[in-house]
Tab-separated table of C-alpha atoms in Angstrom:
chain	number	residue	atom	x	y	z
E	1	MET	CA	-0.178	0.166	0.079
E	2	ASP	CA	1.805	3.024	-1.258
E	3	LYS	CA	0.400	5.520	0.793
E	4	LEU	CA	1.182	3.576	4.150
E	5	LYS	CA	4.902	3.177	2.877
E	6	GLN	CA	4.951	7.084	2.279
E	7	MET	CA	3.421	7.733	5.813
E	8	ILE	CA	6.350	5.274	7.247
E	9	ILE	CA	8.852	7.194	5.555
E	10	GLU	CA	7.650	10.820	6.203
E	11	LYS	CA	6.191	10.217	9.805
E	12	GLY	CA	7.845	7.196	11.351
E	13	GLU	CA	10.778	7.248	13.824
E	14	ILE	CA	13.463	4.641	14.147
E	15	ARG	CA	14.610	3.693	17.484
E	16	GLU	CA	17.311	1.643	19.004
E	17	GLY	CA	16.427	-2.014	18.813
E	18	ASN	CA	14.602	-1.811	15.399
E	19	ILE	CA	12.023	-0.188	16.821
E	20	LEU	CA	9.752	1.967	14.482
E	21	LYS	CA	7.313	4.549	15.898
E	22	VAL	CA	4.333	5.300	13.977
E	23	ASP	CA	2.649	7.032	16.786
E	24	SER	CA	1.356	9.997	14.695
E	25	PHE	CA	-1.214	8.104	12.837
E	26	LEU	CA	-1.197	4.362	14.157
E	27	ASN	CA	-0.294	3.914	17.774
E	28	HIS	CA	-0.950	6.988	19.647
E	29	GLN	CA	-2.387	9.561	17.581
E	30	LEU	CA	-4.980	7.878	15.152
E	31	ASP	CA	-5.702	9.247	11.613
E	32	ALA	CA	-9.090	7.917	11.183
E	33	ASP	CA	-9.594	8.356	7.439
E	34	PHE	CA	-6.382	6.808	6.994
E	35	LEU	CA	-7.237	4.218	9.013
E	36	TYR	CA	-10.341	3.596	7.059
E	37	GLU	CA	-8.284	3.409	3.782
E	38	MET	CA	-6.149	0.635	5.419
E	39	GLY	CA	-9.518	-1.079	6.311
E	40	GLU	CA	-10.471	-0.672	2.584
E	41	GLU	CA	-7.193	-2.199	1.496
E	42	LEU	CA	-7.780	-5.136	3.665
E	43	HIS	CA	-11.197	-5.792	2.338
E	44	ARG	CA	-9.876	-5.761	-1.113
E	45	LEU	CA	-7.093	-8.447	-0.283
E	46	PHE	CA	-9.626	-10.563	1.680
E	47	LYS	CA	-13.006	-10.083	0.414
E	48	ASP	CA	-13.269	-13.403	-1.132
E	49	GLN	CA	-12.480	-15.464	1.828
E	50	GLY	CA	-16.013	-15.629	3.439
E	51	ILE	CA	-14.754	-13.639	6.629
E	52	THR	CA	-17.344	-13.806	9.308
E	53	LYS	CA	-15.275	-12.140	12.051
E	54	ILE	CA	-12.266	-10.141	12.611
E	55	LEU	CA	-10.009	-11.093	15.457
E	56	THR	CA	-7.484	-8.550	16.772
E	57	ILE	CA	-5.397	-8.043	20.233
E	58	GLU	CA	-5.640	-4.913	22.256
E	59	VAL	CA	-4.247	-2.274	21.944
E	60	SER	CA	-3.104	-1.185	18.727
E	61	GLY	CA	-4.883	-3.682	16.485
E	62	ILE	CA	-8.331	-2.093	17.566
E	63	ALA	CA	-8.502	0.705	15.366
E	64	ILE	CA	-7.205	-0.737	12.278
E	65	ALA	CA	-9.570	-3.891	13.066
E	66	ILE	CA	-12.714	-1.974	13.666
E	67	MET	CA	-12.160	0.207	10.304
E	68	ALA	CA	-11.840	-3.153	8.537
E	69	ALA	CA	-14.941	-4.351	9.897
E	70	LEU	CA	-17.028	-1.425	8.991
E	71	VAL	CA	-16.062	-2.207	5.375
E	72	PHE	CA	-16.654	-6.162	5.907
E	73	LYS	CA	-19.761	-5.490	7.871
E	74	VAL	CA	-18.656	-8.261	10.596
E	75	PRO	CA	-17.840	-7.734	14.148
E	76	VAL	CA	-14.512	-7.537	15.701
E	77	VAL	CA	-13.273	-9.553	18.729
E	78	PHE	CA	-10.323	-8.420	20.632
E	79	ALA	CA	-8.234	-10.396	22.778
E	80	LYS	CA	-7.563	-8.921	26.416
E	81	LYS	CA	-4.206	-8.527	27.659
E	82	THR	CA	-4.816	-8.173	31.248
E	83	GLU	CA	-7.355	-10.271	33.965
E	84	SER	CA	-10.123	-7.872	34.560
E	85	LEU	CA	-12.491	-8.434	37.341
E	86	ASN	CA	-15.155	-7.861	34.811
E	87	LEU	CA	-14.098	-10.793	32.321
E	88	ASP	CA	-15.978	-13.879	31.689
E	89	LYS	CA	-14.521	-16.801	33.519
E	90	ASP	CA	-15.213	-18.941	30.628
E	91	VAL	CA	-12.227	-18.053	28.092
E	92	TYR	CA	-9.749	-19.163	25.598
E	93	VAL	CA	-6.353	-18.244	26.957
E	94	GLY	CA	-2.998	-17.560	24.662
E	95	GLN	CA	0.324	-16.992	25.775
E	96	VAL	CA	2.403	-14.105	24.062
E	97	HIS	CA	6.028	-12.743	24.612
E	98	SER	CA	6.497	-9.116	24.209
E	99	TYR	CA	9.921	-8.111	22.767
E	100	THR	CA	9.282	-4.215	23.451
E	101	LYS	CA	8.257	-4.769	26.942
E	102	ASN	CA	10.382	-7.695	27.469
E	103	LYS	CA	7.986	-9.964	29.417
E	104	ASP	CA	5.623	-12.977	28.887
E	105	TYR	CA	1.678	-12.532	29.365
E	106	LYS	CA	-1.601	-14.019	28.852
E	107	ILE	CA	-4.250	-12.947	26.394
E	108	MET	CA	-8.007	-14.142	26.849
E	109	ILE	CA	-11.013	-14.363	24.506
E	110	SER	CA	-14.443	-15.060	25.814
E	111	LYS	CA	-15.661	-18.415	24.564
E	112	LYS	CA	-19.020	-16.631	23.977
E	113	TYR	CA	-17.399	-14.526	20.931
E	114	LEU	CA	-15.522	-17.055	19.084
E	115	ASN	CA	-16.674	-20.357	17.861
E	116	GLU	CA	-16.228	-23.338	15.240
E	117	ASN	CA	-18.213	-21.631	12.752
E	118	ASP	CA	-16.314	-18.545	12.557
E	119	LYS	CA	-13.915	-17.625	9.531
E	120	LEU	CA	-11.441	-15.326	10.800
E	121	LEU	CA	-9.558	-12.616	9.446
E	122	ILE	CA	-6.944	-11.926	11.967
E	123	ILE	CA	-5.522	-8.016	11.921
E	124	ASP	CA	-2.675	-6.438	13.871
E	125	ASP	CA	-0.687	-3.476	13.419
E	126	PHE	CA	2.671	-5.104	13.387
E	127	LEU	CA	4.359	-8.270	12.784
E	128	ALA	CA	7.845	-9.003	13.752
E	129	GLU	CA	8.768	-12.214	15.652
E	130	GLY	CA	4.855	-13.247	15.389
E	131	SER	CA	4.461	-13.685	19.097
E	132	ALA	CA	1.228	-12.046	19.464
E	133	MET	CA	-0.030	-13.752	16.505
E	134	ARG	CA	0.883	-16.986	17.761
E	135	GLY	CA	-1.139	-16.406	20.754
E	136	LEU	CA	-4.162	-15.382	18.780
E	137	LEU	CA	-3.870	-18.411	16.340
E	138	ASP	CA	-3.601	-20.704	19.576
E	139	MET	CA	-6.993	-19.451	20.534
E	140	ALA	CA	-8.368	-19.938	17.275
E	141	GLY	CA	-7.136	-23.475	17.311
E	142	GLN	CA	-8.630	-24.072	20.723
E	143	CYS	CA	-12.211	-23.507	19.331
E	144	ASN	CA	-11.565	-24.708	15.868
E	145	ALA	CA	-12.282	-21.577	14.170
E	146	GLU	CA	-11.049	-21.373	10.493
E	147	VAL	CA	-8.217	-18.473	9.920
E	148	LYS	CA	-8.909	-17.467	6.590
E	149	GLY	CA	-6.383	-14.547	6.573
E	150	ILE	CA	-3.783	-12.562	8.406
E	151	GLY	CA	-3.733	-9.142	7.737
E	152	ILE	CA	-0.959	-6.758	9.193
E	153	ALA	CA	-0.435	-3.039	8.467
E	154	ILE	CA	3.537	-3.115	8.842
E	155	GLU	CA	5.678	-6.406	8.593
E	156	LYS	CA	9.109	-6.263	9.707
E	157	GLY	CA	10.340	-8.631	6.927
E	158	PHE	CA	13.835	-8.830	8.838
E	159	GLN	CA	12.418	-10.571	11.610
E	160	LYS	CA	11.208	-14.108	11.231
E	161	GLY	CA	7.468	-14.179	11.992
E	162	GLY	CA	5.997	-13.550	8.416
E	163	GLU	CA	8.224	-16.119	6.886
E	164	ILE	CA	7.290	-18.697	9.435
E	165	LEU	CA	3.431	-18.114	8.944
E	166	ARG	CA	3.977	-18.038	5.284
E	167	SER	CA	5.564	-21.414	5.282
E	168	GLU	CA	2.903	-22.998	7.323
E	169	GLY	CA	0.537	-22.072	4.889
E	170	TYR	CA	-1.245	-19.089	6.429
E	171	ASN	CA	-2.505	-16.594	3.912
E	172	LEU	CA	-0.806	-13.731	5.347
E	173	LYS	CA	-0.645	-10.243	3.831
E	174	SER	CA	0.758	-6.916	4.847
E	175	LEU	CA	0.231	-3.600	3.535
E	176	ALA	CA	3.996	-2.878	4.029
E	177	ILE	CA	6.816	-5.101	4.290
E	178	ILE	CA	10.023	-3.428	5.658
E	179	ASP	CA	13.037	-5.384	4.554
E	180	ASP	CA	15.725	-3.189	6.327
E	181	MET	CA	15.621	-0.254	8.400
E	182	LYS	CA	19.629	0.102	9.184
E	183	ASP	CA	21.323	3.327	9.673
E	184	GLY	CA	17.905	5.274	9.745
E	185	LYS	CA	17.050	4.218	6.128
E	186	ILE	CA	13.911	2.076	5.311
E	187	THR	CA	13.821	-0.247	2.522
E	188	PHE	CA	10.497	-1.853	1.573
E	189	ARG	CA	10.025	-5.100	0.100
E	190	ASP	CA	8.694	-4.839	-3.745
E	191	GLU	CA	5.443	-6.440	-4.257
F	1	MET	CA	-29.822	7.352	22.323
F	2	ASP	CA	-32.967	5.025	21.948
F	3	LYS	CA	-30.768	2.316	20.066
F	4	LEU	CA	-28.139	2.175	22.760
F	5	LYS	CA	-30.725	1.905	25.562
F	6	GLN	CA	-32.467	-1.164	23.651
F	7	MET	CA	-28.876	-2.547	23.111
F	8	ILE	CA	-28.408	-2.357	26.800
F	9	ILE	CA	-31.535	-3.741	28.045
F	10	GLU	CA	-31.580	-6.391	25.296
F	11	LYS	CA	-27.626	-7.613	25.671
F	12	GLY	CA	-26.278	-5.975	28.812
F	13	GLU	CA	-25.442	-8.161	31.807
F	14	ILE	CA	-25.625	-6.833	35.271
F	15	ARG	CA	-23.153	-8.133	37.855
F	16	GLU	CA	-22.264	-7.672	41.546
F	17	GLY	CA	-20.918	-4.302	42.284
F	18	ASN	CA	-23.141	-2.422	40.134
F	19	ILE	CA	-21.160	-3.691	37.187
F	20	LEU	CA	-22.709	-3.575	33.637
F	21	LYS	CA	-21.196	-5.823	31.080
F	22	VAL	CA	-21.595	-4.873	27.715
F	23	ASP	CA	-19.214	-7.101	25.951
F	24	SER	CA	-21.254	-8.329	23.144
F	25	PHE	CA	-20.986	-4.784	21.325
F	26	LEU	CA	-18.753	-2.180	23.228
F	27	ASN	CA	-16.056	-3.896	25.369
F	28	HIS	CA	-15.138	-7.130	23.841
F	29	GLN	CA	-16.483	-7.980	20.870
F	30	LEU	CA	-17.174	-4.584	18.859
F	31	ASP	CA	-20.186	-4.137	16.385
F	32	ALA	CA	-18.732	-1.751	13.875
F	33	ASP	CA	-21.895	-0.221	12.249
F	34	PHE	CA	-23.174	0.496	15.664
F	35	LEU	CA	-20.299	2.077	16.716
F	36	TYR	CA	-20.343	4.039	13.730
F	37	GLU	CA	-23.965	5.337	14.568
F	38	MET	CA	-22.637	6.262	18.179
F	39	GLY	CA	-19.981	8.318	16.312
F	40	GLU	CA	-22.576	10.075	14.398
F	41	GLU	CA	-24.697	10.661	17.433
F	42	LEU	CA	-21.691	12.193	19.181
F	43	HIS	CA	-21.190	14.546	15.928
F	44	ARG	CA	-24.632	15.788	16.147
F	45	LEU	CA	-24.328	16.667	19.934
F	46	PHE	CA	-21.000	18.514	19.474
F	47	LYS	CA	-20.868	19.453	15.953
F	48	ASP	CA	-21.036	23.245	16.872
F	49	GLN	CA	-18.079	23.079	19.318
F	50	GLY	CA	-15.089	23.638	16.804
F	51	ILE	CA	-13.622	20.481	17.753
F	52	THR	CA	-9.786	19.881	16.583
F	53	LYS	CA	-9.021	16.698	18.293
F	54	ILE	CA	-10.736	13.679	20.070
F	55	LEU	CA	-9.255	12.520	23.330
F	56	THR	CA	-9.861	9.296	24.741
F	57	ILE	CA	-8.013	6.473	26.756
F	58	GLU	CA	-7.092	2.885	26.170
F	59	VAL	CA	-8.633	0.569	25.697
F	60	SER	CA	-12.514	0.655	25.645
F	61	GLY	CA	-12.779	4.515	24.637
F	62	ILE	CA	-10.635	3.778	21.416
F	63	ALA	CA	-13.437	1.997	19.102
F	64	ILE	CA	-15.999	4.967	19.871
F	65	ALA	CA	-13.730	7.732	19.472
F	66	ILE	CA	-12.065	6.691	16.000
F	67	MET	CA	-15.663	6.222	14.762
F	68	ALA	CA	-16.444	9.826	16.044
F	69	ALA	CA	-13.160	10.906	14.502
F	70	LEU	CA	-14.307	9.575	11.111
F	71	VAL	CA	-17.466	11.732	11.146
F	72	PHE	CA	-15.940	14.723	12.869
F	73	LYS	CA	-12.594	14.591	10.442
F	74	VAL	CA	-10.157	15.228	13.104
F	75	PRO	CA	-7.707	13.107	14.779
F	76	VAL	CA	-8.088	10.819	17.995
F	77	VAL	CA	-5.313	10.887	20.640
F	78	PHE	CA	-5.593	8.043	23.161
F	79	ALA	CA	-3.910	8.161	26.761
F	80	LYS	CA	-1.839	5.063	27.404
F	81	LYS	CA	-2.085	3.281	30.608
F	82	THR	CA	1.094	1.420	31.060
F	83	GLU	CA	4.767	2.577	30.555
F	84	SER	CA	5.921	1.252	27.215
F	85	LEU	CA	9.700	1.262	26.426
F	86	ASN	CA	8.401	2.674	23.070
F	87	LEU	CA	6.865	5.883	24.706
F	88	ASP	CA	8.272	9.321	24.361
F	89	LYS	CA	9.860	10.578	27.453
F	90	ASP	CA	8.043	13.875	27.105
F	91	VAL	CA	4.835	13.155	28.277
F	92	TYR	CA	1.868	14.579	30.170
F	93	VAL	CA	1.004	12.422	32.912
F	94	GLY	CA	-2.472	11.933	34.606
F	95	GLN	CA	-3.490	9.691	37.732
F	96	VAL	CA	-6.490	7.477	37.604
F	97	HIS	CA	-8.122	4.840	40.072
F	98	SER	CA	-9.579	2.029	38.589
F	99	TYR	CA	-12.777	0.606	40.795
F	100	THR	CA	-13.119	-2.619	38.725
F	101	LYS	CA	-9.447	-3.227	39.142
F	102	ASN	CA	-9.243	-1.587	42.461
F	103	LYS	CA	-5.706	0.065	41.973
F	104	ASP	CA	-4.448	3.315	40.925
F	105	TYR	CA	-2.297	3.672	37.858
F	106	LYS	CA	-0.864	6.591	35.826
F	107	ILE	CA	-1.732	7.435	32.147
F	108	MET	CA	0.288	9.031	29.636
F	109	ILE	CA	0.237	11.353	26.470
F	110	SER	CA	3.088	12.510	24.561
F	111	LYS	CA	3.438	16.125	24.195
F	112	LYS	CA	3.418	16.011	20.638
F	113	TYR	CA	-0.006	15.168	20.221
F	114	LEU	CA	-1.697	17.647	22.445
F	115	ASN	CA	-1.318	21.452	22.658
F	116	GLU	CA	-2.780	24.544	23.863
F	117	ASN	CA	-4.501	25.315	20.378
F	118	ASP	CA	-6.508	22.067	20.630
F	119	LYS	CA	-10.277	22.269	21.336
F	120	LEU	CA	-11.131	18.695	22.657
F	121	LEU	CA	-14.108	16.598	22.737
F	122	ILE	CA	-13.051	13.730	25.339
F	123	ILE	CA	-15.003	10.392	24.571
F	124	ASP	CA	-15.275	7.093	26.965
F	125	ASP	CA	-17.252	4.325	26.946
F	126	PHE	CA	-18.263	4.490	30.705
F	127	LEU	CA	-18.556	7.359	33.115
F	128	ALA	CA	-19.083	6.418	36.746
F	129	GLU	CA	-17.256	8.150	39.532
F	130	GLY	CA	-15.285	9.896	36.758
F	131	SER	CA	-11.883	8.966	37.976
F	132	ALA	CA	-10.490	7.986	34.316
F	133	MET	CA	-11.983	11.468	33.194
F	134	ARG	CA	-10.337	13.461	35.894
F	135	GLY	CA	-6.890	11.795	34.646
F	136	LEU	CA	-7.996	13.016	31.027
F	137	LEU	CA	-8.886	16.362	32.081
F	138	ASP	CA	-5.747	16.935	34.058
F	139	MET	CA	-3.543	16.251	31.287
F	140	ALA	CA	-5.843	18.605	29.262
F	141	GLY	CA	-5.323	21.264	31.678
F	142	GLN	CA	-1.253	20.686	31.902
F	143	CYS	CA	-1.209	21.879	28.263
F	144	ASN	CA	-4.013	24.429	28.220
F	145	ALA	CA	-6.171	22.705	25.732
F	146	GLU	CA	-9.866	23.727	25.738
F	147	VAL	CA	-12.127	21.144	26.694
F	148	LYS	CA	-15.217	21.934	24.475
F	149	GLY	CA	-17.321	18.659	25.183
F	150	ILE	CA	-17.383	15.454	26.973
F	151	GLY	CA	-19.222	12.699	25.194
F	152	ILE	CA	-20.075	9.213	26.979
F	153	ALA	CA	-21.597	6.147	25.716
F	154	ILE	CA	-23.117	4.727	29.033
F	155	GLU	CA	-23.205	7.174	32.289
F	156	LYS	CA	-23.952	5.432	35.421
F	157	GLY	CA	-26.216	8.267	36.925
F	158	PHE	CA	-26.379	6.636	40.166
F	159	GLN	CA	-22.474	7.136	40.682
F	160	LYS	CA	-21.529	10.905	41.059
F	161	GLY	CA	-18.981	11.453	38.302
F	162	GLY	CA	-21.355	13.046	36.057
F	163	GLU	CA	-23.264	15.394	38.432
F	164	ILE	CA	-19.799	16.867	39.780
F	165	LEU	CA	-18.270	17.294	35.984
F	166	ARG	CA	-21.802	19.093	35.321
F	167	SER	CA	-21.500	21.295	38.357
F	168	GLU	CA	-18.169	22.252	37.354
F	169	GLY	CA	-19.411	23.465	34.152
F	170	TYR	CA	-18.326	20.935	31.726
F	171	ASN	CA	-20.370	20.219	28.463
F	172	LEU	CA	-21.086	16.776	29.297
F	173	LYS	CA	-23.490	14.643	27.354
F	174	SER	CA	-24.093	10.924	27.575
F	175	LEU	CA	-25.781	8.683	25.279
F	176	ALA	CA	-27.570	6.861	27.683
F	177	ILE	CA	-27.860	7.625	31.501
F	178	ILE	CA	-28.410	4.881	33.942
F	179	ASP	CA	-30.294	6.154	37.027
F	180	ASP	CA	-30.699	2.655	38.805
F	181	MET	CA	-29.844	-1.012	38.135
F	182	LYS	CA	-31.122	-2.737	41.199
F	183	ASP	CA	-32.476	-6.401	40.997
F	184	GLY	CA	-31.395	-6.596	37.528
F	185	LYS	CA	-33.610	-3.817	36.229
F	186	ILE	CA	-32.114	-1.026	34.311
F	187	THR	CA	-33.921	2.374	34.738
F	188	PHE	CA	-32.626	5.107	32.275
F	189	ARG	CA	-33.070	8.695	32.995
F	190	ASP	CA	-35.372	10.651	30.867
F	191	GLU	CA	-33.865	12.975	28.308
């Protein structure tokens, strides 16, 4: 998606440890019109997959996921990271390692909102090592839902998550794949 | 907003401690079309206020806020709850007490995304004691942004947050105000 690549180049900030900050439009401040365009692009990529539900994970996946849901006309379910007193007791649980926060945590989805009839599009803002995605796929597997697609905004192609998921046969598409971000210069993969 | 009241009656679940769960459309599973309608209603209520930015707080405020932003054609900024390694060091900090999680925590907004020229609409999913709102108002005050409106999806009118904010002169409007939810029966305030 050319506009996303352009936004990353213009507004992204590279930090130590291969961290790309896109806080001005995706992760802290949100550009609603642009996120809707990303939702339209995800619909273009996955519209023939019979998607019944979009699955994502709090926090940063929610805004893109709900914009895509508005185009797909299906509900979103987002996995929750912390054990709230309010959450149902009857939940699917997945395990995630956060590299940016350097800790493991559990994610949960109430069994009410995910079932074996669901044909899922899993959406997230970033894909790097794929740890959060692994937690989501694990939960989808626990309820025998079918994962029809994985839609990512920004994939760090120099980390191994995307490569492994594609080799496992997942229908993974990313709106922008960064192959290199050394010395402050971002190189995108040709599509 | 009649449709919201109807959704609360049909799909809300009352739990011990005056907790209302609306996980099927607002807090875990998200009904994108309905959230867009809530965004349109918030626009109808605040469209004459010259809003330049929508401010909310992760997690549950984000979905409503970005739908409203799509109608208002302004950006959203959401306050972050946890100190991520990725967050800017130059931040506004607010203090919040969570009654459902029974703990205090800090919320943060990067100074890049909030300034004295902003005319803010603050949006959140619930208003009860108003602790999260107080944290957001504190940060808006730190940068001298003008709070032109507060838009809430569901206000618990039997808790004191809304009454205090209105007495302080804030332009607070809620899409549904619950005056009582004793014995499993929800009574809405007449508008």
